[in-house]
Short mmCIF file of C-alpha atoms and ligand atoms in Angstrom, two decimals:
data_model
loop_
_atom_site.label_atom_id
_atom_site.label_comp_id
_atom_site.label_asym_id
_atom_site.label_seq_id
_atom_site.Cartn_x
_atom_site.Cartn_y
_atom_site.Cartn_z
CA MET A 707 -57.33 -25.40 32.47
CA GLU A 708 -57.95 -25.11 28.66
CA GLY A 709 -58.08 -28.90 27.71
CA VAL A 710 -56.18 -30.23 30.51
CA SER A 711 -57.04 -31.58 33.89
CA VAL A 712 -55.30 -29.74 36.68
CA ARG A 713 -55.63 -32.69 38.86
CA ASN A 714 -53.59 -34.70 36.31
CA LEU A 715 -50.96 -31.74 36.33
CA ALA A 716 -50.53 -31.92 39.93
CA ASP A 717 -49.95 -35.77 39.75
CA ARG A 718 -47.66 -35.51 36.81
CA PHE A 719 -45.45 -32.47 37.96
CA GLY A 720 -46.01 -32.54 41.79
CA THR A 721 -47.19 -29.73 43.99
CA PRO A 722 -46.94 -26.84 44.79
CA LEU A 723 -47.12 -26.05 41.09
CA TYR A 724 -47.73 -22.86 39.03
CA VAL A 725 -49.89 -23.43 35.92
CA TYR A 726 -50.54 -20.86 33.27
CA SER A 727 -52.99 -20.77 30.38
CA GLU A 728 -51.54 -19.42 27.15
CA ALA A 729 -54.98 -18.60 25.87
CA ALA A 730 -55.82 -16.53 28.90
CA ILE A 731 -52.78 -14.40 28.37
CA LEU A 732 -53.36 -14.05 24.79
CA SER A 733 -56.94 -13.07 25.25
CA GLN A 734 -55.95 -10.56 27.87
CA ILE A 735 -53.45 -8.96 25.46
CA ARG A 736 -56.08 -8.88 22.67
CA ARG A 737 -58.56 -7.28 25.05
CA PHE A 738 -56.19 -4.45 26.10
CA GLU A 739 -55.06 -3.90 22.48
CA ALA A 740 -58.67 -3.65 21.33
CA ALA A 741 -59.69 -1.41 24.11
CA PHE A 742 -56.91 1.11 23.14
CA SER A 743 -56.95 0.60 19.41
CA GLY A 744 -58.26 4.23 18.93
CA LEU A 745 -55.21 5.64 20.53
CA PRO A 746 -51.68 5.62 19.27
CA HIS A 747 -50.08 3.57 22.06
CA LEU A 748 -47.43 0.96 23.17
CA PHE A 749 -47.98 -1.44 26.05
CA CYS A 750 -44.77 -2.19 28.03
CA TYR A 751 -45.29 -5.33 30.03
CA ALA A 752 -43.99 -4.89 33.46
CA LEU A 753 -41.70 -7.90 33.78
CA LYS A 754 -41.66 -8.07 37.51
CA ALA A 755 -45.23 -9.44 37.53
CA ASN A 756 -44.06 -12.69 36.04
CA PRO A 757 -40.53 -12.77 34.33
CA SER A 758 -40.83 -16.38 33.14
CA GLY A 759 -38.82 -16.64 29.77
CA ARG A 760 -41.50 -18.59 28.22
CA LEU A 761 -44.33 -16.11 29.03
CA CYS A 762 -42.13 -13.14 28.08
CA ARG A 763 -41.51 -14.62 24.68
CA LEU A 764 -45.22 -15.09 24.20
CA ILE A 765 -45.81 -11.35 25.19
CA SER A 766 -43.00 -9.96 23.03
CA SER A 767 -44.05 -12.03 20.12
CA ARG A 768 -47.29 -10.05 20.13
CA GLY A 769 -45.45 -6.83 19.69
CA LEU A 770 -45.46 -5.40 23.12
CA GLY A 771 -42.71 -3.61 24.74
CA ALA A 772 -41.22 -4.18 28.33
CA ASP A 773 -41.02 -2.10 31.44
CA ILE A 774 -38.06 -3.27 33.46
CA VAL A 775 -36.67 -2.28 36.91
CA SER A 776 -33.21 -3.95 37.02
CA GLY A 777 -30.27 -5.22 35.01
CA GLY A 778 -31.49 -8.59 35.58
CA GLU A 779 -34.74 -7.81 33.91
CA MET A 780 -33.06 -6.01 31.12
CA GLU A 781 -31.24 -9.22 30.33
CA ARG A 782 -34.57 -11.23 30.64
CA ALA A 783 -36.45 -8.78 28.34
CA LEU A 784 -33.78 -8.78 25.61
CA ARG A 785 -33.27 -12.64 25.74
CA SER A 786 -36.99 -13.01 25.35
CA GLY A 787 -37.21 -11.15 22.26
CA PHE A 788 -38.26 -7.52 23.43
CA PRO A 789 -36.27 -5.22 21.06
CA ALA A 790 -34.30 -2.47 23.01
CA SER A 791 -36.41 0.08 21.17
CA ARG A 792 -39.43 -1.13 23.12
CA ILE A 793 -37.88 -1.29 26.54
CA ILE A 794 -38.07 1.24 29.22
CA PHE A 795 -36.12 1.35 32.43
CA SER A 796 -37.80 2.41 35.69
CA GLY A 797 -36.85 2.30 39.26
CA VAL A 798 -35.45 4.69 42.06
CA GLY A 799 -32.08 2.93 42.54
CA LYS A 800 -30.39 2.08 39.26
CA THR A 801 -26.67 1.53 39.71
CA GLU A 802 -24.08 2.95 37.62
CA SER A 803 -23.52 -0.30 35.76
CA GLU A 804 -27.19 -0.66 35.08
CA LEU A 805 -27.19 2.76 33.62
CA LYS A 806 -24.18 1.84 31.55
CA TRP A 807 -25.91 -1.31 30.04
CA ALA A 808 -28.98 0.65 29.42
CA VAL A 809 -27.27 3.51 27.55
CA ARG A 810 -25.07 1.02 25.52
CA ARG A 811 -28.24 -0.88 24.52
CA ARG A 812 -30.13 2.27 23.49
CA LEU A 813 -33.47 1.56 25.33
CA LEU A 814 -36.57 3.34 24.28
CA PHE A 815 -35.95 5.64 27.36
CA ILE A 816 -34.64 5.62 30.89
CA ASN A 817 -36.91 6.90 33.58
CA VAL A 818 -34.99 9.29 35.80
CA GLU A 819 -36.34 9.38 39.33
CA SER A 820 -34.10 11.98 41.01
CA GLU A 821 -31.66 14.92 40.32
CA GLU A 822 -28.69 12.86 41.39
CA GLU A 823 -29.75 10.02 39.00
CA LEU A 824 -29.97 12.49 36.17
CA ARG A 825 -26.38 13.64 37.02
CA ARG A 826 -25.02 10.11 37.12
CA LEU A 827 -26.81 9.21 33.93
CA GLU A 828 -25.27 12.31 32.26
CA GLY A 829 -21.75 11.21 33.30
CA VAL A 830 -22.33 7.71 32.08
CA ALA A 831 -23.62 8.77 28.65
CA LYS A 832 -20.73 11.29 28.42
CA ARG A 833 -18.01 8.63 29.03
CA LEU A 834 -19.68 6.23 26.49
CA ASN A 835 -19.96 9.17 24.10
CA LYS A 836 -23.77 8.41 23.55
CA THR A 837 -26.87 10.26 23.95
CA ALA A 838 -29.46 8.76 26.48
CA ASP A 839 -33.16 9.10 25.75
CA ILE A 840 -34.87 9.94 28.97
CA SER A 841 -38.11 10.49 30.74
CA VAL A 842 -38.67 12.03 34.17
CA ARG A 843 -40.96 10.23 36.53
CA VAL A 844 -43.40 12.60 38.08
CA ASN A 845 -44.78 11.97 41.48
CA PRO A 846 -48.26 13.55 41.02
CA ASP A 847 -49.21 13.05 44.84
CA ILE A 848 -52.34 10.94 43.92
CA ASP A 849 -54.01 8.54 46.19
CA PRO A 850 -54.92 5.46 43.95
CA ARG A 851 -57.00 4.02 47.08
CA THR A 852 -55.30 0.77 47.06
CA HIS A 853 -53.26 -1.16 49.77
CA ARG A 854 -50.66 1.17 51.27
CA HIS A 855 -47.74 -1.11 50.51
CA ILE A 856 -48.60 -0.96 46.71
CA THR A 857 -49.10 2.78 46.41
CA THR A 858 -46.33 4.62 44.65
CA GLY A 859 -47.58 8.03 43.53
CA LEU A 860 -48.03 9.81 46.88
CA ALA A 861 -45.64 12.57 47.82
CA VAL A 862 -44.71 10.52 50.81
CA ASN A 863 -43.58 7.45 48.54
CA LYS A 864 -39.93 7.26 47.37
CA PHE A 865 -40.90 7.19 43.75
CA GLY A 866 -40.50 10.19 41.25
CA VAL A 867 -40.14 13.76 41.68
CA PRO A 868 -42.85 16.52 42.15
CA PRO A 869 -44.13 18.18 38.99
CA ALA A 870 -42.23 21.47 39.67
CA ALA A 871 -39.06 19.71 40.11
CA ALA A 872 -39.68 17.49 37.10
CA ARG A 873 -39.93 20.51 34.98
CA ASP A 874 -36.70 21.66 36.16
CA LEU A 875 -34.95 18.41 35.48
CA PHE A 876 -36.43 18.42 31.98
CA ARG A 877 -35.06 21.93 31.27
CA ARG A 878 -31.67 20.92 32.56
CA ALA A 879 -31.58 17.65 30.67
CA ALA A 880 -32.57 19.56 27.48
CA LYS A 881 -29.40 21.61 27.51
CA ARG A 882 -27.28 18.67 27.99
CA LYS A 883 -25.40 17.17 24.88
CA HIS A 884 -25.71 13.50 26.21
CA LEU A 885 -29.18 13.55 27.40
CA ARG A 886 -32.58 13.86 25.31
CA PRO A 887 -35.83 14.10 27.15
CA VAL A 888 -38.41 12.14 25.03
CA ALA A 889 -41.10 11.07 27.57
CA ILE A 890 -42.87 12.08 30.66
CA GLN A 891 -44.01 9.16 33.10
CA CYS A 892 -45.75 8.45 36.20
CA HIS A 893 -46.83 5.15 37.87
CA LEU A 894 -49.40 5.42 40.66
CA GLY A 895 -49.39 2.04 42.32
CA SER A 896 -50.92 -1.42 41.82
CA GLN A 897 -54.42 -2.83 42.07
CA ILE A 898 -56.10 0.47 41.05
CA ARG A 899 -59.86 -0.07 40.30
CA GLU A 900 -60.81 3.43 39.48
CA VAL A 901 -60.32 5.61 36.36
CA LYS A 902 -60.32 8.75 38.37
CA PRO A 903 -56.51 8.46 39.72
CA TYR A 904 -55.54 7.80 36.06
CA LEU A 905 -57.25 10.87 34.82
CA SER A 906 -55.86 13.20 37.66
CA ALA A 907 -52.34 12.06 36.86
CA LEU A 908 -52.93 12.29 33.14
CA ARG A 909 -54.11 16.00 33.51
CA GLN A 910 -50.95 16.73 35.37
CA LEU A 911 -48.73 15.07 32.76
CA LEU A 912 -50.51 16.71 29.87
CA SER A 913 -50.13 20.20 31.31
CA LEU A 914 -46.49 19.66 32.12
CA ALA A 915 -45.90 18.35 28.66
CA ARG A 916 -47.55 21.49 27.23
CA SER A 917 -45.49 23.85 29.19
CA LEU A 918 -42.32 21.96 28.32
CA ALA A 919 -43.29 22.12 24.64
CA ALA A 920 -43.74 25.90 25.07
CA ASP A 921 -40.21 25.88 26.53
CA GLY A 922 -38.95 24.30 23.34
CA ILE A 923 -38.88 20.83 24.61
CA PRO A 924 -41.31 18.65 22.78
CA LEU A 925 -41.84 15.19 24.05
CA ARG A 926 -42.92 12.10 22.08
CA TRP A 927 -44.20 9.81 24.67
CA LEU A 928 -46.72 10.03 27.59
CA ASP A 929 -46.47 7.11 29.96
CA ILE A 930 -49.15 6.79 32.66
CA GLY A 931 -47.64 3.62 34.21
CA GLY A 932 -49.30 0.34 35.10
CA GLY A 933 -51.40 -0.82 38.02
CA MET A 934 -54.63 -1.91 36.33
CA GLY A 935 -56.40 -3.79 38.99
CA VAL A 936 -57.72 -7.33 38.69
CA ALA A 937 -60.47 -9.11 40.76
CA GLU A 938 -59.39 -9.92 44.24
CA GLY A 939 -61.71 -10.88 47.13
CA GLU A 940 -64.95 -8.96 46.60
CA LYS A 941 -63.29 -6.27 44.55
CA GLY A 942 -63.79 -6.20 40.85
CA GLU A 943 -61.21 -5.40 38.06
CA LEU A 944 -60.56 -2.16 36.36
CA ASN A 945 -62.16 -2.26 33.03
CA PRO A 946 -59.66 -1.44 30.24
CA GLU A 947 -62.40 -0.25 27.89
CA THR A 948 -63.56 2.36 30.44
CA LEU A 949 -59.95 3.45 31.05
CA ALA A 950 -59.33 3.82 27.28
CA ALA A 951 -62.35 5.82 26.77
CA ALA A 952 -61.59 8.19 29.52
CA ILE A 953 -57.98 8.61 28.59
CA ALA A 954 -59.00 9.19 24.96
CA SER A 955 -61.46 11.96 25.79
CA GLU A 956 -58.74 13.57 27.95
CA MET A 957 -56.04 13.30 25.46
CA GLY A 958 -58.19 15.06 22.65
CA ALA A 959 -55.95 15.70 19.57
CA ASN A 960 -52.51 15.64 21.50
CA PRO A 961 -49.85 14.20 19.40
CA LEU A 962 -48.08 12.44 22.20
CA ARG A 963 -48.06 8.68 21.93
CA LEU A 964 -49.37 6.83 25.02
CA ILE A 965 -47.47 4.23 26.93
CA LEU A 966 -49.11 1.89 29.54
CA GLU A 967 -47.11 -0.46 31.73
CA PRO A 968 -49.44 -3.30 32.67
CA GLY A 969 -48.05 -6.18 34.52
CA ARG A 970 -50.62 -7.91 36.81
CA ALA A 971 -53.58 -7.21 34.42
CA LEU A 972 -51.92 -9.15 31.63
CA VAL A 973 -50.97 -12.38 33.57
CA ALA A 974 -52.75 -12.67 36.91
CA GLY A 975 -55.83 -14.34 35.67
CA SER A 976 -53.96 -16.84 33.50
CA GLY A 977 -52.25 -18.53 36.48
CA ALA A 978 -53.13 -20.86 39.37
CA LEU A 979 -51.14 -22.25 42.16
CA LEU A 980 -51.83 -25.85 42.66
CA MET A 981 -51.37 -27.45 46.06
CA LYS A 982 -52.05 -30.55 48.01
CA VAL A 983 -53.99 -30.96 51.26
CA LEU A 984 -51.74 -32.37 53.94
CA TYR A 985 -53.75 -32.33 57.12
CA ARG A 986 -56.87 -30.97 58.66
CA LYS A 987 -56.69 -29.64 62.18
CA ALA A 988 -59.06 -27.88 64.65
CA SER A 989 -57.31 -25.76 67.19
CA ALA A 990 -59.22 -27.15 70.04
CA GLY A 991 -57.58 -30.42 69.18
CA ASP A 992 -59.32 -33.60 70.34
CA GLY A 993 -61.64 -35.66 68.07
CA LEU A 994 -63.08 -32.97 66.03
CA LEU A 995 -62.05 -34.34 62.72
CA ARG A 996 -64.17 -37.28 62.05
CA GLY A 997 -66.07 -35.45 59.18
CA PRO A 998 -68.20 -32.52 58.48
CA ARG A 999 -71.42 -34.12 59.96
CA ASP A 1000 -69.71 -34.37 63.41
CA SER A 1001 -71.85 -32.01 65.52
CA ALA A 1002 -68.77 -30.61 67.30
CA LEU A 1003 -67.82 -28.89 63.95
CA GLY A 1004 -70.80 -26.64 64.26
CA PRO A 1005 -72.75 -25.31 61.21
CA GLY A 1006 -71.30 -27.30 58.49
CA SER A 1007 -73.69 -26.36 55.67
CA ALA A 1008 -73.37 -22.64 55.16
CA SER A 1009 -74.38 -21.26 51.81
CA GLY A 1010 -72.13 -19.42 49.46
CA ALA A 1011 -69.64 -20.02 46.62
CA TRP A 1012 -66.92 -22.35 47.15
CA GLY A 1013 -63.90 -20.63 48.47
CA ALA A 1014 -65.65 -17.38 48.88
CA PRO A 1015 -63.62 -14.91 50.86
CA GLY A 1016 -64.90 -12.45 53.40
CA THR A 1017 -67.85 -14.47 54.50
CA ARG A 1018 -68.81 -13.77 57.98
CA LEU A 1019 -70.14 -17.01 59.46
CA ARG A 1020 -70.22 -17.86 63.13
CA ARG A 1021 -67.28 -20.22 63.91
CA GLY A 1022 -68.66 -23.68 65.13
CA ARG A 1023 -67.51 -25.05 68.32
CA GLY A 1024 -63.98 -26.28 68.53
CA GLY A 1025 -62.39 -22.98 67.47
CA PRO A 1026 -60.65 -22.10 64.06
CA ARG A 1027 -60.26 -24.98 61.68
CA PHE A 1028 -57.08 -25.28 59.64
CA VAL A 1029 -56.51 -26.90 56.32
CA ILE A 1030 -52.71 -27.52 56.03
CA VAL A 1031 -51.47 -27.43 52.48
CA ASP A 1032 -48.10 -27.92 50.92
CA ALA A 1033 -47.83 -24.35 49.56
CA GLY A 1034 -46.72 -21.64 51.83
CA MET A 1035 -45.73 -17.97 52.02
CA ASN A 1036 -42.52 -18.75 50.24
CA ASP A 1037 -44.34 -20.02 47.27
CA PHE A 1038 -46.96 -17.27 47.38
CA ALA A 1039 -46.40 -14.22 49.43
CA ARG A 1040 -49.33 -11.91 48.51
CA PRO A 1041 -51.78 -12.95 51.39
CA SER A 1042 -49.02 -12.40 53.92
CA LEU A 1043 -47.63 -9.23 52.47
CA TYR A 1044 -50.73 -7.43 51.28
CA ASP A 1045 -53.87 -9.18 52.86
CA ALA A 1046 -54.56 -10.39 49.41
CA GLN A 1047 -57.73 -12.51 49.06
CA HIS A 1048 -57.28 -15.04 46.23
CA PRO A 1049 -60.11 -17.36 45.49
CA ILE A 1050 -59.27 -21.00 46.18
CA VAL A 1051 -61.25 -23.76 44.90
CA PRO A 1052 -60.81 -27.60 44.96
CA ALA A 1053 -59.53 -28.93 41.67
CA VAL A 1054 -62.37 -31.40 41.59
CA LEU A 1055 -65.59 -29.52 42.82
CA PRO A 1056 -67.76 -31.81 44.92
CA ARG A 1057 -71.35 -32.18 43.94
CA GLY A 1058 -73.07 -30.51 46.77
CA GLY A 1059 -72.07 -31.74 50.19
CA PRO A 1060 -71.52 -29.61 53.15
CA LYS A 1061 -69.08 -26.68 53.37
CA PHE A 1062 -67.16 -25.53 56.41
CA ARG A 1063 -65.15 -22.41 57.28
CA ALA A 1064 -61.38 -22.71 57.61
CA ASP A 1065 -58.08 -21.07 57.21
CA VAL A 1066 -55.84 -22.60 54.62
CA VAL A 1067 -52.23 -22.45 55.95
CA GLY A 1068 -48.88 -23.35 54.84
CA PRO A 1069 -45.96 -25.43 56.32
CA ILE A 1070 -43.82 -22.35 57.00
CA CYS A 1071 -42.86 -21.50 60.80
CA GLU A 1072 -44.73 -18.15 60.80
CA THR A 1073 -48.17 -17.27 61.98
CA GLY A 1074 -48.32 -14.97 58.93
CA ASP A 1075 -48.02 -17.96 56.60
CA PHE A 1076 -51.52 -18.43 55.23
CA VAL A 1077 -52.87 -18.98 51.79
CA ALA A 1078 -56.41 -18.04 52.38
CA LYS A 1079 -58.45 -16.96 55.51
CA ASP A 1080 -61.95 -17.63 56.49
CA ARG A 1081 -63.05 -19.52 53.42
CA LEU A 1082 -66.11 -21.77 52.74
CA LEU A 1083 -64.59 -25.02 51.72
CA PRO A 1084 -65.67 -28.57 51.13
CA TRP A 1085 -64.46 -31.03 53.73
CA PRO A 1086 -61.12 -32.04 52.33
CA ALA A 1087 -59.25 -35.26 52.47
CA PRO A 1088 -55.53 -35.41 52.62
CA GLY A 1089 -54.14 -35.56 49.13
CA ASP A 1090 -56.90 -33.47 47.53
CA VAL A 1091 -55.59 -30.89 45.10
CA TRP A 1092 -56.72 -27.31 45.55
CA ALA A 1093 -56.08 -24.43 43.23
CA LEU A 1094 -55.36 -20.82 44.39
CA LEU A 1095 -56.58 -18.61 41.44
CA MET A 1096 -55.47 -15.25 39.96
CA ALA A 1097 -51.96 -16.37 40.96
CA GLY A 1098 -50.17 -15.60 37.59
CA ALA A 1099 -48.78 -12.24 38.78
CA TYR A 1100 -46.43 -11.51 41.70
CA GLY A 1101 -46.66 -15.38 42.57
CA PHE A 1102 -43.60 -17.23 41.38
CA SER A 1103 -41.79 -13.91 40.96
CA MET A 1104 -41.89 -13.23 44.75
CA SER A 1105 -41.38 -16.70 45.71
CA SER A 1106 -38.18 -17.61 47.84
CA GLN A 1107 -36.35 -20.61 49.31
CA TYR A 1108 -37.37 -19.50 52.87
CA ASN A 1109 -37.29 -22.32 55.32
CA SER A 1110 -35.06 -24.10 52.81
CA ARG A 1111 -37.97 -24.94 50.56
CA PRO A 1112 -36.88 -25.56 46.97
CA ARG A 1113 -39.07 -23.20 44.52
CA ALA A 1114 -42.07 -24.70 42.84
CA ALA A 1115 -42.17 -25.80 39.19
CA GLU A 1116 -44.02 -23.75 36.35
CA VAL A 1117 -46.10 -25.35 33.58
CA LEU A 1118 -47.62 -23.72 30.60
CA VAL A 1119 -50.90 -25.08 29.33
CA SER A 1120 -51.82 -24.57 25.73
CA GLY A 1121 -54.91 -26.50 24.40
CA GLN A 1122 -54.39 -30.15 25.26
CA GLU A 1123 -50.72 -29.60 26.00
CA ALA A 1124 -48.95 -28.99 29.07
CA VAL A 1125 -45.14 -27.99 29.02
CA LEU A 1126 -42.69 -27.75 31.97
CA ILE A 1127 -41.30 -24.27 31.53
CA ARG A 1128 -39.32 -24.14 34.82
CA ARG A 1129 -38.41 -27.39 36.64
CA ARG A 1130 -38.84 -27.76 40.26
CA GLU A 1131 -35.75 -26.85 42.39
CA THR A 1132 -34.13 -29.81 44.01
CA LEU A 1133 -32.31 -29.97 47.32
CA LYS A 1134 -29.05 -29.79 45.44
CA ASP A 1135 -30.22 -26.35 44.09
CA LEU A 1136 -30.48 -25.17 47.71
CA PHE A 1137 -26.70 -25.57 48.04
CA ALA A 1138 -25.50 -24.74 44.62
CA LEU A 1139 -24.25 -21.34 45.25
CA GLU A 1140 -22.68 -21.93 48.73
CA ARG A 1141 -18.72 -21.85 49.05
C1 PLP B 1562 -44.67 -2.70 39.12
C2 PLP B 1562 -44.72 -1.68 38.11
C3 PLP B 1562 -45.66 -1.73 37.08
C4 PLP B 1562 -46.72 -2.69 36.99
O1 PLP B 1562 -47.64 -2.71 37.95
P1 PLP B 1562 -48.95 -3.74 37.89
O2 PLP B 1562 -49.57 -3.37 39.04
O3 PLP B 1562 -48.44 -5.11 37.74
O4 PLP B 1562 -49.58 -3.44 36.50
C5 PLP B 1562 -45.58 -0.64 36.05
N1 PLP B 1562 -44.65 0.25 36.15
C6 PLP B 1562 -43.76 0.34 37.05
C7 PLP B 1562 -42.70 1.43 37.09
C8 PLP B 1562 -43.68 -0.60 38.03
O5 PLP B 1562 -42.86 -0.46 39.06
#
């Protein structure tokens, strides 16, 4: 990673370990900025993808804004240098105190997601004698063709309000002294690989914005959310250049400023989760583990890229093979939650040698605890370091102490340097809050 050996990082900081490349994050920011340079725009980084203070400071220092979904994220965003004037607040369930903090701090806008929330927000603003800048989140009922658990813009999802109801909320808000509609927003889901859903949503938002302008409610911002897909398994990424070109031609000469809320796309590729091989095991037990040339292991020399997912090889005799590693679903939940297929590679790639097919599983007492399934891998030895790639987003941020496992440490790599940005939790940390 950059100028640093990840094998050495694993030795120095222990495993499981999250490592991030600063250069990779910066280059992804530059790429998005360049792609959208022809359009007046603001990127609001969705903090939930990776809220590490060190990474957030890096991102805020490049002039980006932040998209937050809780009071905790508001605190993180402000502490890591995002100015309130570049922070937007999303989410269906903001509490009264979260709304109060948001109004006091004068965020860029608060995304209203229901009629009742609008009423509560008005009450809060009135009591503080302030005016809250708002947006209404539209649910455009568009299928972004992604995993059902990460779809948010379908009518059956809990997010936003239908376009007709949104228009109604805007009109009502415009009449209120303590509310000021400034933006219209939607967010379709995550891991979207096609431009089409964005364009369908954009058309709806533009037409709504036009009819609002005709009603005497001119808006300043048009926010089409995040969700730009990154490579996973055999699926490729959504190309920001293609997205930008399509949006530009749809926007035409519209004076609205564009907001995008990328989370994953900015940080996923920068991160890897390092883990160590603990044990090898064949489900049929017995003496199958003498080595890859053991005939009982079946075809040990399949072709394909190291760690390639989705390969359909015949299993050899002896049933499934497992590589048991020291990272589990508490450290990285995406495979268990979303069937995510992240590439996994040995930190030190062997020169040639046989490959075999195995499931890479963690130590958690759940059958759903796996890191990678059905992968072509080199025959490992206990102690080998492996790296799960594309792990910079929704990795550490979704990790937990399940099975009373202290959370992993995080390291930021920059050139030849590696800095510990969050220490590994200790056994003491497990008990710190108990009374
Ligand atoms: C999660 C989320 C995002 C970011 O999604 P990514 O897939 O990480 O780009 C953006 N906006 C809202 C409202 C979100 O909830």
